[in-house]
Amino acid sequence: MSDTGTLTWADFEAAEPAFAATVRERFGQYTHHALATLRKDGSPRLSGIEADFRGGELWLGMMPNSRKALDLRRDPRFSLLANPGSGTDMGGGDVRISGRAVEVTDPDALARYAADAGAPLPFHLFRVEPAEVVRTWVAGEEIHFATWRPGRALRTLSRGNDDAPPREDG
């Protein structure tokens, strides 16, 4: 955990380096991904977004007053799904990160990020605090689910295409 008591992307990378590398690689295959936020009435909203891994953090940048930014200001909970790509092979599986998005409002921090990322101001910038990271993939005749949550070991469940219960791989 960071010195502020919040979980950072770097904390996740330190806890599960191989899994974090797989997740980051999967997000790196495409530029655009899908962000789920909550509307004012509690219903879900899906929006396109770019994810930026920089300086030990996962960042979400948005246009000024975009609906997704206003959603996150009101309720910071989100899920981010890596672009599944074309066809049915899923390019390494589905990868999803859920947690809280914390808005960065300090003008100096925004200016530093803008200069480093080459992003034109103004924009909303949110730092991700991951609460769950999930990868789902198919290998052979089985589907596998790897799940990480803060303070817990990486857990992988597998199952075939039958009515047998999933088994935990270990």
CSV table of N, CA and C in Angstrom, one decimal:
chain,number,residue,atom,x,y,z
A,1,MET,N,0.8,-1.2,0.0
A,1,MET,CA,0.0,0.0,0.0
A,1,MET,C,0.9,1.2,0.0
A,2,SER,N,0.3,2.3,-0.6
A,2,SER,CA,1.1,3.5,-0.7
A,2,SER,C,1.1,4.2,0.7
A,3,ASP,N,1.9,5.2,0.9
A,3,ASP,CA,2.0,5.9,2.2
A,3,ASP,C,0.7,6.6,2.5
A,4,THR,N,-0.2,6.7,1.6
A,4,THR,CA,-1.5,7.4,1.9
A,4,THR,C,-2.5,6.3,2.3
A,5,GLY,N,-2.2,5.0,2.3
A,5,GLY,CA,-3.1,4.0,2.7
A,5,GLY,C,-4.0,3.5,1.6
A,6,THR,N,-3.7,3.9,0.4
A,6,THR,CA,-4.5,3.5,-0.7
A,6,THR,C,-3.7,2.5,-1.6
A,7,LEU,N,-4.3,1.6,-2.3
A,7,LEU,CA,-3.6,0.6,-3.1
A,7,LEU,C,-3.4,1.3,-4.5
A,8,THR,N,-2.2,1.1,-4.9
A,8,THR,CA,-1.8,1.6,-6.2
A,8,THR,C,-1.5,0.5,-7.2
A,9,TRP,N,-1.4,0.8,-8.5
A,9,TRP,CA,-1.0,-0.2,-9.5
A,9,TRP,C,0.3,-0.8,-9.1
A,10,ALA,N,1.3,0.0,-8.7
A,10,ALA,CA,2.6,-0.5,-8.3
A,10,ALA,C,2.4,-1.5,-7.1
A,11,ASP,N,1.5,-1.3,-6.2
A,11,ASP,CA,1.3,-2.3,-5.2
A,11,ASP,C,0.8,-3.6,-5.7
A,12,PHE,N,-0.1,-3.6,-6.7
A,12,PHE,CA,-0.6,-4.8,-7.4
A,12,PHE,C,0.6,-5.5,-8.1
A,13,GLU,N,1.4,-4.7,-8.8
A,13,GLU,CA,2.6,-5.3,-9.5
A,13,GLU,C,3.6,-5.9,-8.5
A,14,ALA,N,3.7,-5.3,-7.4
A,14,ALA,CA,4.6,-5.9,-6.4
A,14,ALA,C,4.1,-7.2,-5.8
A,15,ALA,N,2.7,-7.2,-5.6
A,15,ALA,CA,2.1,-8.4,-5.0
A,15,ALA,C,2.1,-9.6,-6.0
A,16,GLU,N,1.8,-9.3,-7.3
A,16,GLU,CA,1.7,-10.4,-8.3
A,16,GLU,C,2.3,-9.9,-9.6
A,17,PRO,N,3.7,-9.9,-9.6
A,17,PRO,CA,4.4,-9.3,-10.8
A,17,PRO,C,4.1,-10.1,-12.1
A,18,ALA,N,4.0,-11.4,-12.1
A,18,ALA,CA,3.7,-12.1,-13.4
A,18,ALA,C,2.3,-11.8,-13.9
A,19,PHE,N,1.4,-11.9,-13.0
A,19,PHE,CA,0.0,-11.6,-13.3
A,19,PHE,C,-0.2,-10.2,-13.8
A,20,ALA,N,0.4,-9.2,-13.1
A,20,ALA,CA,0.3,-7.8,-13.5
A,20,ALA,C,0.9,-7.6,-14.9
A,21,ALA,N,2.0,-8.3,-15.2
A,21,ALA,CA,2.7,-8.1,-16.5
A,21,ALA,C,1.7,-8.7,-17.6
A,22,THR,N,1.0,-9.8,-17.3
A,22,THR,CA,0.1,-10.3,-18.3
A,22,THR,C,-1.1,-9.4,-18.5
A,23,VAL,N,-1.6,-8.8,-17.4
A,23,VAL,CA,-2.7,-7.8,-17.5
A,23,VAL,C,-2.2,-6.6,-18.3
A,24,ARG,N,-1.1,-6.1,-18.0
A,24,ARG,CA,-0.6,-4.9,-18.7
A,24,ARG,C,-0.3,-5.2,-20.2
A,25,GLU,N,0.2,-6.3,-20.5
A,25,GLU,CA,0.5,-6.7,-21.9
A,25,GLU,C,-0.9,-6.8,-22.6
A,26,ARG,N,-1.9,-7.4,-22.0
A,26,ARG,CA,-3.2,-7.5,-22.6
A,26,ARG,C,-3.8,-6.2,-22.9
A,27,PHE,N,-3.7,-5.2,-22.0
A,27,PHE,CA,-4.2,-3.9,-22.2
A,27,PHE,C,-3.4,-3.2,-23.3
A,28,GLY,N,-2.1,-3.5,-23.4
A,28,GLY,CA,-1.2,-2.9,-24.4
A,28,GLY,C,-1.5,-3.3,-25.9
A,29,GLN,N,-2.3,-4.4,-26.1
A,29,GLN,CA,-2.5,-4.9,-27.4
A,29,GLN,C,-3.4,-3.9,-28.2
A,30,TYR,N,-4.2,-3.1,-27.6
A,30,TYR,CA,-5.1,-2.1,-28.2
A,30,TYR,C,-5.1,-0.8,-27.5
A,31,THR,N,-5.4,0.2,-28.1
A,31,THR,CA,-5.5,1.5,-27.5
A,31,THR,C,-6.8,1.8,-26.8
A,32,HIS,N,-7.9,1.4,-27.4
A,32,HIS,CA,-9.2,1.7,-26.8
A,32,HIS,C,-9.8,0.5,-26.0
A,33,HIS,N,-10.4,0.8,-24.9
A,33,HIS,CA,-11.0,-0.2,-24.0
A,33,HIS,C,-12.4,0.2,-23.6
A,34,ALA,N,-13.0,-0.5,-22.7
A,34,ALA,CA,-14.4,-0.2,-22.3
A,34,ALA,C,-14.4,0.0,-20.8
A,35,LEU,N,-14.9,1.2,-20.4
A,35,LEU,CA,-15.0,1.6,-19.0
A,35,LEU,C,-16.5,1.6,-18.6
A,36,ALA,N,-16.8,0.9,-17.5
A,36,ALA,CA,-18.1,0.9,-16.9
A,36,ALA,C,-18.1,1.8,-15.7
A,37,THR,N,-19.1,2.7,-15.7
A,37,THR,CA,-19.3,3.6,-14.6
A,37,THR,C,-20.8,3.5,-14.2
A,38,LEU,N,-21.1,4.2,-13.1
A,38,LEU,CA,-22.5,4.3,-12.7
A,38,LEU,C,-23.1,5.6,-12.9
A,39,ARG,N,-24.2,5.7,-13.6
A,39,ARG,CA,-25.0,6.9,-13.8
A,39,ARG,C,-25.6,7.4,-12.5
A,40,LYS,N,-26.1,8.6,-12.5
A,40,LYS,CA,-26.7,9.2,-11.3
A,40,LYS,C,-27.9,8.3,-10.8
A,41,ASP,N,-28.6,7.6,-11.7
A,41,ASP,CA,-29.7,6.8,-11.3
A,41,ASP,C,-29.3,5.4,-10.9
A,42,GLY,N,-28.0,5.1,-10.9
A,42,GLY,CA,-27.4,3.8,-10.5
A,42,GLY,C,-27.3,2.8,-11.7
A,43,SER,N,-27.8,3.2,-12.8
A,43,SER,CA,-27.7,2.3,-14.0
A,43,SER,C,-26.3,2.3,-14.6
A,44,PRO,N,-25.9,1.3,-15.3
A,44,PRO,CA,-24.5,1.3,-15.8
A,44,PRO,C,-24.4,2.1,-17.0
A,45,ARG,N,-23.2,2.6,-17.2
A,45,ARG,CA,-22.8,3.3,-18.5
A,45,ARG,C,-21.5,2.7,-19.0
A,46,LEU,N,-21.4,2.4,-20.2
A,46,LEU,CA,-20.2,1.9,-20.9
A,46,LEU,C,-19.7,3.0,-21.8
A,47,SER,N,-18.4,3.2,-21.7
A,47,SER,CA,-17.8,4.3,-22.5
A,47,SER,C,-16.4,3.8,-23.0
A,48,GLY,N,-16.0,4.2,-24.2
A,48,GLY,CA,-14.7,3.9,-24.6
A,48,GLY,C,-13.7,4.8,-23.9
A,49,ILE,N,-12.4,4.3,-23.7
A,49,ILE,CA,-11.4,5.0,-23.0
A,49,ILE,C,-10.0,4.4,-23.3
A,50,GLU,N,-9.0,5.2,-23.1
A,50,GLU,CA,-7.6,4.7,-23.2
A,50,GLU,C,-7.1,4.6,-21.8
A,51,ALA,N,-6.4,3.5,-21.5
A,51,ALA,CA,-5.7,3.3,-20.2
A,51,ALA,C,-4.3,3.6,-20.3
A,52,ASP,N,-3.7,4.3,-19.3
A,52,ASP,CA,-2.3,4.7,-19.4
A,52,ASP,C,-1.6,4.2,-18.2
A,53,PHE,N,-0.6,3.3,-18.4
A,53,PHE,CA,0.2,2.8,-17.3
A,53,PHE,C,1.5,3.7,-17.3
A,54,ARG,N,1.7,4.5,-16.2
A,54,ARG,CA,2.8,5.4,-16.2
A,54,ARG,C,3.2,5.7,-14.8
A,55,GLY,N,4.5,5.6,-14.5
A,55,GLY,CA,5.0,6.0,-13.2
A,55,GLY,C,4.4,5.1,-12.0
A,56,GLY,N,4.2,3.8,-12.3
A,56,GLY,CA,3.7,3.0,-11.2
A,56,GLY,C,2.2,3.1,-11.0
A,57,GLU,N,1.5,3.8,-11.8
A,57,GLU,CA,0.1,4.0,-11.7
A,57,GLU,C,-0.7,3.6,-12.9
A,58,LEU,N,-1.9,3.4,-12.8
A,58,LEU,CA,-2.8,3.2,-13.9
A,58,LEU,C,-3.7,4.4,-13.9
A,59,TRP,N,-3.7,5.2,-15.1
A,59,TRP,CA,-4.4,6.4,-15.2
A,59,TRP,C,-5.5,6.3,-16.2
A,60,LEU,N,-6.6,7.1,-15.9
A,60,LEU,CA,-7.7,7.2,-16.8
A,60,LEU,C,-7.9,8.7,-17.1
A,61,GLY,N,-7.7,9.1,-18.3
A,61,GLY,CA,-7.9,10.6,-18.7
A,61,GLY,C,-9.1,10.7,-19.5
A,62,MET,N,-9.8,11.8,-19.3
A,62,MET,CA,-11.1,12.1,-20.0
A,62,MET,C,-11.3,13.5,-20.3
A,63,MET,N,-12.1,13.7,-21.4
A,63,MET,CA,-12.4,15.1,-21.8
A,63,MET,C,-13.1,15.9,-20.7
A,64,PRO,N,-13.0,17.2,-20.7
A,64,PRO,CA,-13.7,18.0,-19.6
A,64,PRO,C,-15.2,17.7,-19.7
A,65,ASN,N,-15.7,17.5,-18.5
A,65,ASN,CA,-17.2,17.3,-18.3
A,65,ASN,C,-17.8,16.2,-19.1
A,66,SER,N,-17.0,15.2,-19.5
A,66,SER,CA,-17.6,14.0,-20.1
A,66,SER,C,-18.5,13.3,-19.1
A,67,ARG,N,-19.4,12.6,-19.6
A,67,ARG,CA,-20.4,11.8,-18.8
A,67,ARG,C,-19.6,10.9,-17.9
A,68,LYS,N,-18.6,10.1,-18.4
A,68,LYS,CA,-17.9,9.2,-17.6
A,68,LYS,C,-17.1,9.9,-16.5
A,69,ALA,N,-16.6,11.0,-16.7
A,69,ALA,CA,-15.8,11.8,-15.7
A,69,ALA,C,-16.8,12.2,-14.6
A,70,LEU,N,-18.0,12.7,-15.0
A,70,LEU,CA,-19.0,13.2,-14.0
A,70,LEU,C,-19.5,12.0,-13.2
A,71,ASP,N,-19.6,10.8,-13.9
A,71,ASP,CA,-20.0,9.6,-13.2
A,71,ASP,C,-19.0,9.3,-12.1
A,72,LEU,N,-17.7,9.3,-12.4
A,72,LEU,CA,-16.7,8.9,-11.5
A,72,LEU,C,-16.5,10.0,-10.4
A,73,ARG,N,-16.8,11.2,-10.7
A,73,ARG,CA,-16.7,12.2,-9.6
A,73,ARG,C,-17.8,11.9,-8.6
A,74,ARG,N,-19.0,11.5,-9.0
A,74,ARG,CA,-20.1,11.2,-8.1
A,74,ARG,C,-19.9,9.9,-7.4
A,75,ASP,N,-19.5,8.9,-8.1
A,75,ASP,CA,-19.3,7.5,-7.6
A,75,ASP,C,-18.0,7.0,-8.2
A,76,PRO,N,-17.0,6.8,-7.5
A,76,PRO,CA,-15.7,6.4,-8.1
A,76,PRO,C,-15.5,5.0,-8.5
A,77,ARG,N,-16.6,4.1,-8.3
A,77,ARG,CA,-16.5,2.7,-8.6
A,77,ARG,C,-16.5,2.6,-10.1
A,78,PHE,N,-15.7,1.6,-10.6
A,78,PHE,CA,-15.6,1.4,-12.1
A,78,PHE,C,-15.2,0.0,-12.4
A,79,SER,N,-15.3,-0.4,-13.6
A,79,SER,CA,-14.7,-1.6,-14.1
A,79,SER,C,-14.2,-1.2,-15.5
A,80,LEU,N,-13.0,-1.7,-15.8
A,80,LEU,CA,-12.3,-1.4,-17.1
A,80,LEU,C,-12.0,-2.8,-17.7
A,81,LEU,N,-12.5,-3.0,-18.9
A,81,LEU,CA,-12.3,-4.2,-19.7
A,81,LEU,C,-11.4,-3.9,-20.9
A,82,ALA,N,-10.3,-4.8,-21.0
A,82,ALA,CA,-9.4,-4.6,-22.1
A,82,ALA,C,-10.2,-5.0,-23.4
A,83,ASN,N,-9.9,-4.2,-24.4
A,83,ASN,CA,-10.5,-4.4,-25.7
A,83,ASN,C,-10.3,-5.9,-26.1
A,84,PRO,N,-11.4,-6.6,-26.4
A,84,PRO,CA,-11.2,-8.1,-26.7
A,84,PRO,C,-10.6,-8.3,-28.1
A,85,GLY,N,-10.5,-7.3,-28.9
A,85,GLY,CA,-10.0,-7.5,-30.3
A,85,GLY,C,-10.9,-8.1,-31.2
A,86,SER,N,-10.5,-8.4,-32.4
A,86,SER,CA,-11.3,-9.0,-33.4
A,86,SER,C,-11.4,-10.5,-33.3
A,87,GLY,N,-12.4,-11.0,-33.9
A,87,GLY,CA,-12.6,-12.5,-34.0
A,87,GLY,C,-13.0,-13.1,-32.6
A,88,THR,N,-12.7,-14.3,-32.5
A,88,THR,CA,-13.1,-15.0,-31.2
A,88,THR,C,-11.9,-15.5,-30.4
A,89,ASP,N,-10.7,-15.2,-30.8
A,89,ASP,CA,-9.5,-15.8,-30.0
A,89,ASP,C,-9.2,-15.0,-28.8
A,90,MET,N,-9.7,-13.8,-28.6
A,90,MET,CA,-9.6,-13.0,-27.4
A,90,MET,C,-8.2,-12.6,-27.1
A,91,GLY,N,-7.2,-12.8,-28.0
A,91,GLY,CA,-5.9,-12.3,-27.9
A,91,GLY,C,-5.2,-12.4,-26.5
A,92,GLY,N,-5.3,-13.5,-25.8
A,92,GLY,CA,-4.8,-13.6,-24.5
A,92,GLY,C,-5.8,-13.6,-23.4
A,93,GLY,N,-7.1,-13.6,-23.8
A,93,GLY,CA,-8.1,-13.6,-22.8
A,93,GLY,C,-8.8,-12.3,-22.5
A,94,ASP,N,-9.9,-12.4,-21.8
A,94,ASP,CA,-10.5,-11.2,-21.2
A,94,ASP,C,-9.8,-10.7,-20.0
A,95,VAL,N,-9.5,-9.4,-19.9
A,95,VAL,CA,-8.9,-8.9,-18.7
A,95,VAL,C,-9.7,-7.7,-18.2
A,96,ARG,N,-10.0,-7.7,-16.9
A,96,ARG,CA,-10.8,-6.7,-16.3
A,96,ARG,C,-10.2,-6.2,-15.0
A,97,ILE,N,-10.2,-4.9,-14.8
A,97,ILE,CA,-9.8,-4.3,-13.6
A,97,ILE,C,-10.9,-3.5,-13.0
A,98,SER,N,-11.2,-3.7,-11.7
A,98,SER,CA,-12.3,-3.0,-11.0
A,98,SER,C,-11.7,-2.3,-9.8
A,99,GLY,N,-12.3,-1.3,-9.4
A,99,GLY,CA,-11.9,-0.6,-8.2
A,99,GLY,C,-12.5,0.8,-8.1
A,100,ARG,N,-11.6,1.7,-7.6
A,100,ARG,CA,-12.0,3.1,-7.4
A,100,ARG,C,-11.1,4.0,-8.3
A,101,ALA,N,-11.7,5.0,-8.9
A,101,ALA,CA,-10.9,6.0,-9.7
A,101,ALA,C,-10.9,7.3,-8.9
A,102,VAL,N,-9.7,7.8,-8.5
A,102,VAL,CA,-9.6,8.9,-7.7
A,102,VAL,C,-9.1,10.1,-8.5
A,103,GLU,N,-9.9,11.2,-8.6
A,103,GLU,CA,-9.6,12.3,-9.4
A,103,GLU,C,-8.4,13.1,-8.9
A,104,VAL,N,-7.5,13.4,-9.8
A,104,VAL,CA,-6.3,14.3,-9.5
A,104,VAL,C,-6.8,15.7,-9.9
A,105,THR,N,-6.7,16.6,-8.9
A,105,THR,CA,-7.2,18.0,-9.1
A,105,THR,C,-6.1,19.0,-8.9
A,106,ASP,N,-4.9,18.6,-8.4
A,106,ASP,CA,-3.8,19.5,-8.2
A,106,ASP,C,-3.3,20.0,-9.5
A,107,PRO,N,-3.3,21.3,-9.8
A,107,PRO,CA,-2.9,21.9,-11.0
A,107,PRO,C,-1.5,21.5,-11.4
A,108,ASP,N,-0.6,21.5,-10.4
A,108,ASP,CA,0.8,21.1,-10.7
A,108,ASP,C,0.9,19.7,-11.2
A,109,ALA,N,0.2,18.8,-10.5
A,109,ALA,CA,0.2,17.4,-10.8
A,109,ALA,C,-0.4,17.1,-12.2
A,110,LEU,N,-1.5,17.9,-12.5
A,110,LEU,CA,-2.1,17.7,-13.9
A,110,LEU,C,-1.1,18.2,-14.9
A,111,ALA,N,-0.4,19.3,-14.7
A,111,ALA,CA,0.5,19.9,-15.6
A,111,ALA,C,1.7,18.9,-15.9
A,112,ARG,N,2.2,18.3,-14.8
A,112,ARG,CA,3.3,17.3,-14.9
A,112,ARG,C,2.8,16.1,-15.7
A,113,TYR,N,1.6,15.6,-15.4
A,113,TYR,CA,1.1,14.5,-16.2
A,113,TYR,C,0.9,14.9,-17.7
A,114,ALA,N,0.4,16.0,-17.9
A,114,ALA,CA,0.1,16.5,-19.3
A,114,ALA,C,1.5,16.6,-20.1
A,115,ALA,N,2.5,17.1,-19.4
A,115,ALA,CA,3.8,17.2,-20.1
A,115,ALA,C,4.4,15.9,-20.3
A,116,ASP,N,4.3,15.0,-19.4
A,116,ASP,CA,4.9,13.6,-19.5
A,116,ASP,C,4.2,12.8,-20.5
A,117,ALA,N,2.8,12.9,-20.6
A,117,ALA,CA,2.0,12.1,-21.5
A,117,ALA,C,1.8,12.7,-22.8
A,118,GLY,N,2.2,14.0,-22.9
A,118,GLY,CA,1.9,14.7,-24.2
A,118,GLY,C,0.4,15.0,-24.4
A,119,ALA,N,-0.3,15.1,-23.3
A,119,ALA,CA,-1.8,15.3,-23.4
A,119,ALA,C,-2.1,16.8,-23.3
A,120,PRO,N,-3.0,17.3,-24.1
A,120,PRO,CA,-3.4,18.7,-24.1
A,120,PRO,C,-4.3,18.9,-22.9
A,121,LEU,N,-4.1,20.0,-22.1
A,121,LEU,CA,-5.0,20.4,-21.1
A,121,LEU,C,-6.1,21.2,-21.7
A,122,PRO,N,-7.3,21.2,-21.2
A,122,PRO,CA,-7.7,20.6,-19.9
A,122,PRO,C,-8.2,19.2,-20.1
A,123,PHE,N,-8.2,18.4,-19.0
A,123,PHE,CA,-8.8,17.1,-19.0
A,123,PHE,C,-9.0,16.7,-17.6
A,124,HIS,N,-9.9,15.7,-17.4
A,124,HIS,CA,-10.0,15.0,-16.1
A,124,HIS,C,-9.0,13.9,-16.0
A,125,LEU,N,-8.3,13.7,-14.9
A,125,LEU,CA,-7.4,12.7,-14.7
A,125,LEU,C,-7.7,11.9,-13.4
A,126,PHE,N,-7.8,10.6,-13.6
A,126,PHE,CA,-8.2,9.7,-12.4
A,126,PHE,C,-7.1,8.7,-12.3
A,127,ARG,N,-6.7,8.5,-11.0
A,127,ARG,CA,-5.7,7.4,-10.6
A,127,ARG,C,-6.5,6.2,-10.2
A,128,VAL,N,-6.1,5.1,-10.7
A,128,VAL,CA,-6.9,3.8,-10.4
A,128,VAL,C,-6.4,3.2,-9.1
A,129,GLU,N,-7.3,2.9,-8.2
A,129,GLU,CA,-7.0,2.0,-7.0
A,129,GLU,C,-7.6,0.7,-7.3
A,130,PRO,N,-6.9,-0.3,-7.7
A,130,PRO,CA,-7.4,-1.6,-8.1
A,130,PRO,C,-7.9,-2.4,-6.8
A,131,ALA,N,-9.2,-2.9,-7.0
A,131,ALA,CA,-9.8,-3.7,-5.9
A,131,ALA,C,-10.0,-5.2,-6.4
A,132,GLU,N,-9.9,-5.4,-7.7
A,132,GLU,CA,-10.0,-6.7,-8.2
A,132,GLU,C,-9.5,-6.7,-9.6
A,133,VAL,N,-8.7,-7.7,-10.0
A,133,VAL,CA,-8.2,-7.9,-11.3
A,133,VAL,C,-8.5,-9.3,-11.7
A,134,VAL,N,-9.1,-9.5,-12.9
A,134,VAL,CA,-9.5,-10.8,-13.3
A,134,VAL,C,-9.1,-11.0,-14.8
A,135,ARG,N,-8.6,-12.2,-15.0
A,135,ARG,CA,-8.3,-12.7,-16.4
A,135,ARG,C,-9.0,-13.9,-16.6
A,136,THR,N,-9.7,-14.0,-17.8
A,136,THR,CA,-10.5,-15.2,-18.2
A,136,THR,C,-9.9,-15.6,-19.5
A,137,TRP,N,-9.5,-16.9,-19.7
A,137,TRP,CA,-9.0,-17.4,-20.9
A,137,TRP,C,-9.4,-18.9,-21.1
A,138,VAL,N,-9.3,-19.3,-22.4
A,138,VAL,CA,-9.6,-20.7,-22.8
A,138,VAL,C,-8.3,-21.3,-23.2
A,139,ALA,N,-8.0,-22.5,-22.7
A,139,ALA,CA,-6.9,-23.3,-23.1
A,139,ALA,C,-7.4,-24.7,-23.3
A,140,GLY,N,-7.2,-25.2,-24.5
A,140,GLY,CA,-7.7,-26.6,-24.8
A,140,GLY,C,-9.2,-26.6,-24.6
A,141,GLU,N,-9.7,-27.5,-23.8
A,141,GLU,CA,-11.1,-27.7,-23.6
A,141,GLU,C,-11.6,-27.1,-22.3
A,142,GLU,N,-10.7,-26.2,-21.7
A,142,GLU,CA,-11.1,-25.6,-20.4
A,142,GLU,C,-11.1,-24.1,-20.4
A,143,ILE,N,-11.9,-23.6,-19.6
A,143,ILE,CA,-11.9,-22.1,-19.3
A,143,ILE,C,-11.2,-21.9,-18.0
A,144,HIS,N,-10.4,-20.8,-17.9
A,144,HIS,CA,-9.7,-20.5,-16.6
A,144,HIS,C,-10.0,-19.1,-16.2
A,145,PHE,N,-10.1,-18.9,-14.9
A,145,PHE,CA,-10.4,-17.6,-14.3
A,145,PHE,C,-9.4,-17.3,-13.2
A,146,ALA,N,-8.5,-16.4,-13.4
A,146,ALA,CA,-7.5,-15.9,-12.4
A,146,ALA,C,-8.0,-14.6,-11.8
A,147,THR,N,-8.1,-14.6,-10.5
A,147,THR,CA,-8.6,-13.4,-9.8
A,147,THR,C,-7.7,-13.0,-8.7
A,148,TRP,N,-7.4,-11.7,-8.6
A,148,TRP,CA,-6.6,-11.1,-7.5
A,148,TRP,C,-7.4,-10.0,-6.8
A,149,ARG,N,-7.3,-10.0,-5.5
A,149,ARG,CA,-7.9,-9.0,-4.7
A,149,ARG,C,-6.8,-8.6,-3.6
A,150,PRO,N,-6.8,-7.3,-3.2
A,150,PRO,CA,-5.8,-6.9,-2.2
A,150,PRO,C,-5.8,-7.8,-1.0
A,151,GLY,N,-4.6,-8.1,-0.5
A,151,GLY,CA,-4.5,-8.9,0.7
A,151,GLY,C,-4.7,-10.4,0.5
A,152,ARG,N,-5.0,-10.8,-0.7
A,152,ARG,CA,-5.3,-12.3,-1.0
A,152,ARG,C,-4.3,-12.8,-2.0
A,153,ALA,N,-4.1,-14.1,-2.0
A,153,ALA,CA,-3.3,-14.7,-3.0
A,153,ALA,C,-4.1,-14.8,-4.3
A,154,LEU,N,-3.3,-14.8,-5.4
A,154,LEU,CA,-4.0,-15.0,-6.7
A,154,LEU,C,-4.7,-16.3,-6.7
A,155,ARG,N,-5.9,-16.4,-7.2
A,155,ARG,CA,-6.7,-17.6,-7.2
A,155,ARG,C,-7.1,-17.9,-8.6
A,156,THR,N,-6.9,-19.2,-9.0
A,156,THR,CA,-7.2,-19.6,-10.4
A,156,THR,C,-8.2,-20.8,-10.3
A,157,LEU,N,-9.3,-20.6,-11.0
A,157,LEU,CA,-10.3,-21.7,-11.1
A,157,LEU,C,-10.4,-22.1,-12.5
A,158,SER,N,-10.6,-23.4,-12.7
A,158,SER,CA,-10.7,-24.0,-14.1
A,158,SER,C,-11.9,-24.9,-14.1
A,159,ARG,N,-12.5,-25.0,-15.3
A,159,ARG,CA,-13.6,-25.9,-15.5
A,159,ARG,C,-13.7,-26.3,-17.0
A,160,GLY,N,-14.2,-27.5,-17.2
A,160,GLY,CA,-14.5,-27.9,-18.6
A,160,GLY,C,-15.8,-27.5,-19.1
A,161,ASN,N,-16.2,-28.0,-20.2
A,161,ASN,CA,-17.5,-27.7,-20.8
A,161,ASN,C,-18.5,-28.8,-20.4
A,162,ASP,N,-18.6,-29.1,-19.1
A,162,ASP,CA,-19.6,-30.1,-18.7
A,162,ASP,C,-20.2,-29.6,-17.3
A,163,ASP,N,-20.9,-30.4,-16.6
A,163,ASP,CA,-21.5,-30.0,-15.4
A,163,ASP,C,-20.7,-30.2,-14.2
A,164,ALA,N,-19.4,-30.6,-14.3
A,164,ALA,CA,-18.5,-30.7,-13.2
A,164,ALA,C,-18.3,-29.4,-12.5
A,165,PRO,N,-18.1,-29.3,-11.2
A,165,PRO,CA,-17.9,-28.0,-10.6
A,165,PRO,C,-16.4,-27.5,-10.9
A,166,PRO,N,-16.2,-26.2,-10.9
A,166,PRO,CA,-14.9,-25.7,-11.1
A,166,PRO,C,-13.9,-26.3,-10.1
A,167,ARG,N,-12.6,-26.4,-10.4
A,167,ARG,CA,-11.6,-26.8,-9.5
A,167,ARG,C,-10.6,-25.6,-9.3
A,168,GLU,N,-10.0,-25.6,-8.2
A,168,GLU,CA,-9.0,-24.5,-7.9
A,168,GLU,C,-7.7,-25.1,-8.3
A,169,ASP,N,-7.0,-24.4,-9.1
A,169,ASP,CA,-5.6,-24.8,-9.5
A,169,ASP,C,-4.6,-24.2,-8.5
A,170,GLY,N,-3.6,-25.0,-8.2
A,170,GLY,CA,-2.7,-24.5,-7.2
A,170,GLY,C,-1.3,-25.0,-7.3
